[in-house]
Amino acid sequence: MSGLQSYSVWDRTTRIFHWLNAICILLLIMFGVMILNHNAIGIDSSEELILKKLHAWVGYVFIINLIWRYVWGFIGNRYARWGAVLPVGKGYISSLKEYLAGFKAGNPVHYLGHNPAARLSVSILFLLITVQAMTGLVIAGTDIFYPPFGGYIQEWIAPVGVNPADLVPGTRDLYDPDAYAEMRAFRSPILTVHEYNSFLIMFLVPLHIIGVIVTDIKEGSGLISAMFTGKKMFASKPVDSEE
Ligand code: HEM
């Protein structure tokens, strides 16, 4: 193909975030599905505890990477910033209508950064993974006494006269039974959100992948390789390019 020009779009931090996030989510889904189905696949309670710990450790990497991306949305390049990612701002709705009409007609408006439809879908993904990170942190505290909430949970369920730090996950010997029951009731809706939200994530991840493949075919801009190289290719200047 001739006449194509290369434009820089995704900075290195955004690309590293994207692939680290994808790897973490795949591992979290894998361990999460195993925890959820531990009885069916014959995992005993000590093995389940190991799985929960592995799941939480990957979860910390996932959360740190996500927090760094929130910060990068304020200091990264113009395509990584929240103003170019969130589906808000003057003219957003009309640009979305225009983009969808062009897409249907086989002639989409070319955007270097996220197109208006992608801004919507990426923001939904950010929202879901944020809910998953927050609920995960709470249940890691209630379940395996992991930080940042584990210490408070141990204090909550330790009987008078017992050092909260001596409470071990998985063995209820030292727990105060009433406080433990209260804590489980507190945790139950949070675990339910973590579980159902994970189903939404498992549904949307394949849709996200299908979406980028279809857009890449329609646009021919190298959308997928751009998450490796940082560059997209266009025959004419994209509407949001400053180059
Ligand atoms: C995309 C991210 C994530 C996905 C898809 C995911 C998925 C899941 C699933 C399916 C379960 C099983 C739920 C159940 O047993 O009812 C689970 C359990 C758990 N998750 Fe996550 N999770 C994610 C992130 C996190 C994070 C960031 C943490 C904390 C650092 C975390 C901590 C936990 C813990 C401790 C459990 C065990 C709960 C239990 O069954 O007792 N998760 N996760």
XYZ file of C-alpha atoms and ligand atoms in Angstrom:
286
model
C 0.000 0.000 0.000
C 1.416 3.392 -0.917
C 0.699 6.861 0.430
C 0.331 5.705 4.007
C 1.876 7.894 6.668
C 2.879 6.732 10.140
C 1.630 8.687 13.187
C 2.767 8.237 16.811
C -0.070 7.545 19.202
C 0.460 5.246 22.221
C 3.364 6.202 24.473
C 5.488 3.500 26.105
C 3.715 3.685 29.479
C 0.297 3.190 27.882
C 1.549 0.173 25.926
C 3.193 -1.404 28.983
C 0.012 -0.767 31.014
C -2.123 -2.384 28.336
C -0.157 -5.627 28.035
C 0.540 -5.986 31.765
C -3.174 -5.371 32.416
C -4.150 -8.001 29.817
C -1.749 -10.607 31.284
C -2.939 -9.912 34.859
C -6.620 -10.149 33.863
C -6.049 -13.477 32.089
C -4.266 -14.898 35.162
C -6.898 -13.442 37.528
C -9.682 -15.016 35.479
C -7.842 -18.334 35.415
C -7.258 -18.430 39.213
C -10.715 -16.918 39.893
C -12.514 -19.578 37.839
C -10.524 -22.281 39.649
C -11.490 -20.807 43.062
C -15.112 -20.607 41.993
C -15.154 -24.245 40.819
C -12.783 -25.706 43.406
C -15.204 -28.476 44.428
C -15.900 -29.562 40.860
C -12.185 -29.771 39.989
C -11.216 -31.527 43.208
C -9.186 -28.786 44.893
C -9.004 -29.190 48.692
C -9.143 -26.287 51.140
C -5.356 -25.933 51.582
C -4.851 -25.866 47.803
C -7.712 -23.364 47.528
C -5.922 -21.141 50.046
C -2.773 -21.209 47.877
C -4.895 -20.301 44.827
C -6.461 -17.383 46.704
C -3.009 -16.120 47.689
C -1.711 -16.435 44.112
C -4.851 -14.676 42.849
C -4.335 -11.833 45.348
C -0.626 -11.422 44.482
C -1.439 -11.068 40.794
C -4.221 -8.734 41.959
C -1.697 -6.410 43.604
C 0.337 -6.174 40.371
C -2.920 -5.494 38.512
C -3.931 -2.751 40.996
C -0.536 -1.002 41.032
C -0.517 -1.017 37.225
C -4.074 0.380 37.201
C -3.259 3.161 39.690
C -0.233 4.138 37.606
C -2.522 4.332 34.554
C -4.922 6.661 36.436
C -1.967 8.958 37.133
C -0.722 8.637 33.549
C -4.130 9.840 32.382
C -3.133 13.245 33.793
C 0.525 13.385 32.738
C 0.841 11.097 29.694
C 0.728 12.137 26.046
C -2.468 13.703 24.701
C -3.940 10.385 23.507
C -3.367 8.740 26.911
C -5.043 11.561 28.857
C -8.493 11.228 30.381
C -9.778 14.009 28.127
C -9.115 11.735 25.124
C -10.287 8.538 26.850
C -13.520 9.300 28.744
C -16.780 9.607 26.758
C -17.424 13.168 27.890
C -16.747 16.708 26.736
C -18.121 19.166 24.235
C -19.260 17.569 20.987
C -18.763 13.985 22.180
C -22.304 12.784 21.342
C -22.299 14.314 17.870
C -18.835 12.873 17.150
C -20.109 9.443 18.273
C -23.134 9.670 15.948
C -20.922 10.776 13.067
C -18.425 7.982 13.736
C -21.128 5.263 13.917
C -22.798 6.497 10.726
C -19.457 6.473 8.898
C -18.622 3.039 10.306
C -21.929 1.599 9.035
C -21.358 3.136 5.616
C -17.881 1.538 5.512
C -16.171 4.916 5.647
C -15.375 5.693 9.318
C -13.868 9.025 10.351
C -10.202 8.365 11.117
C -9.021 8.972 14.668
C -5.432 8.572 15.757
C -6.340 8.081 19.433
C -9.504 6.328 20.618
C -12.469 6.866 18.304
C -15.731 7.928 20.058
C -17.097 4.353 20.212
C -13.807 3.084 21.616
C -13.873 5.823 24.282
C -17.183 4.439 25.489
C -16.070 0.805 25.529
C -12.648 1.502 27.067
C -14.292 3.587 29.830
C -16.718 0.757 30.635
C -13.737 -1.604 30.871
C -11.901 0.837 33.176
C -15.010 1.076 35.373
C -15.433 -2.700 35.618
C -11.787 -3.394 36.431
C -11.828 -0.618 39.044
C -14.854 -2.210 40.764
C -13.087 -5.569 40.553
C -9.893 -4.147 42.076
C -11.770 -2.473 44.961
C -13.942 -5.476 45.841
C -10.904 -7.773 45.461
C -8.917 -5.729 47.979
C -11.737 -5.958 50.544
C -12.265 -9.711 50.164
C -8.499 -10.356 50.275
C -8.673 -8.693 53.704
C -11.673 -10.698 54.892
C -10.487 -14.002 53.505
C -6.720 -14.270 53.810
C -6.091 -11.191 55.997
C -4.059 -9.509 53.270
C -3.388 -5.748 53.252
C -4.645 -3.071 53.282
C -7.696 -4.326 55.278
C -6.528 -7.680 56.665
C -5.233 -6.205 59.943
C -8.597 -4.545 60.673
C -10.441 -7.782 59.930
C -8.189 -9.745 62.294
C -8.890 -7.151 65.026
C -12.621 -7.423 64.305
C -12.855 -11.200 64.664
C -10.234 -11.814 67.372
C -11.771 -12.626 70.790
C -10.708 -10.558 73.804
C -7.318 -11.742 75.026
C -6.176 -13.140 71.673
C -3.550 -11.320 69.631
C -5.259 -10.526 66.260
C -1.983 -11.231 64.435
C -2.176 -14.869 65.638
C -5.357 -15.511 63.615
C -4.525 -17.738 60.659
C -6.575 -17.821 57.428
C -8.437 -21.055 56.895
C -8.397 -22.206 60.551
C -11.240 -20.845 62.652
C -9.960 -22.108 66.014
C -9.104 -18.699 67.434
C -11.926 -16.678 65.859
C -14.759 -15.129 67.885
C -17.765 -16.977 66.354
C -20.212 -14.024 66.556
C -17.753 -11.478 65.184
C -16.788 -13.959 62.458
C -20.444 -14.403 61.452
C -20.883 -10.597 61.344
C -17.760 -10.245 59.225
C -18.968 -12.927 56.792
C -22.325 -11.143 56.476
C -20.480 -7.891 55.718
C -18.300 -9.596 53.105
C -21.045 -11.576 51.380
C -22.473 -8.797 49.116
C -18.942 -7.639 48.258
C -17.992 -11.159 47.155
C -21.205 -11.331 45.110
C -20.261 -8.098 43.301
C -16.720 -9.464 42.727
C -18.171 -12.659 41.266
C -20.852 -11.134 38.994
C -18.570 -8.326 37.882
C -15.992 -10.954 36.898
C -18.642 -12.514 34.599
C -19.145 -9.111 32.954
C -15.378 -8.798 32.485
C -15.200 -12.310 31.002
C -17.981 -11.322 28.597
C -16.520 -7.933 27.614
C -12.880 -8.966 27.116
C -13.694 -11.114 24.025
C -16.014 -8.323 22.744
C -13.140 -5.840 23.125
C -10.864 -8.149 21.118
C -13.519 -8.636 18.390
C -14.071 -4.850 18.325
C -10.423 -4.032 17.660
C -10.119 -6.752 15.006
C -13.228 -5.491 13.141
C -12.095 -1.849 13.401
C -8.608 -2.747 12.196
C -10.095 -4.498 9.151
C -12.436 -1.549 8.358
C -9.864 1.192 9.038
C -6.669 -0.491 7.908
C -4.761 1.684 10.362
C -2.771 -1.052 12.123
C -4.782 -0.581 15.304
C -3.582 -3.851 16.833
C 0.113 -3.501 15.962
C -0.075 0.079 17.340
C -0.333 -1.376 20.873
C 3.143 -2.854 20.242
C 4.802 -0.190 18.103
C 2.953 2.915 19.310
C 2.224 3.938 15.695
C -0.809 3.854 13.396
C -0.851 4.264 9.594
C -3.241 6.544 7.686
C -3.568 7.700 4.082
C -4.882 11.090 5.231
C -4.427 13.056 8.429
C -6.640 11.726 11.283
C -9.050 14.298 12.748
C -7.399 14.336 16.172
C -3.776 14.474 14.982
C -1.581 17.484 15.634
C 1.354 16.248 13.517
C -9.967 -8.636 36.541
C -9.682 -8.887 37.803
C -10.267 -10.019 38.630
C -11.075 -11.061 38.260
C -11.606 -11.385 36.868
C -11.354 -11.826 39.458
C -12.144 -12.965 39.516
C -12.441 -13.679 40.648
C -13.351 -14.796 40.736
C -14.168 -15.363 39.570
C -13.343 -15.245 42.025
C -14.164 -16.398 42.623
C -15.352 -15.787 43.332
C -16.008 -16.688 44.327
O -15.332 -17.538 44.930
O -17.225 -16.536 44.531
C -12.423 -14.422 42.759
C -12.138 -14.589 44.105
C -11.250 -13.794 44.805
N -10.621 -12.659 44.360
Fe -10.695 -11.935 42.478
N -10.715 -11.243 40.518
C -10.040 -10.132 40.059
C -9.274 -9.262 40.821
C -8.962 -9.413 42.151
C -8.103 -8.540 42.920
C -7.453 -7.272 42.380
C -7.996 -9.059 44.180
C -7.222 -8.551 45.374
C -6.009 -8.114 45.376
C -8.820 -10.243 44.229
C -9.014 -11.050 45.333
C -9.816 -12.176 45.375
C -9.948 -13.064 46.531
C -9.233 -12.930 47.872
C -10.851 -14.081 46.167
C -11.315 -15.262 47.027
C -12.692 -15.000 47.517
C -13.324 -16.248 48.084
O -13.905 -17.019 47.340
O -13.223 -16.432 49.280
N -9.401 -10.424 42.984
N -11.899 -13.469 41.917
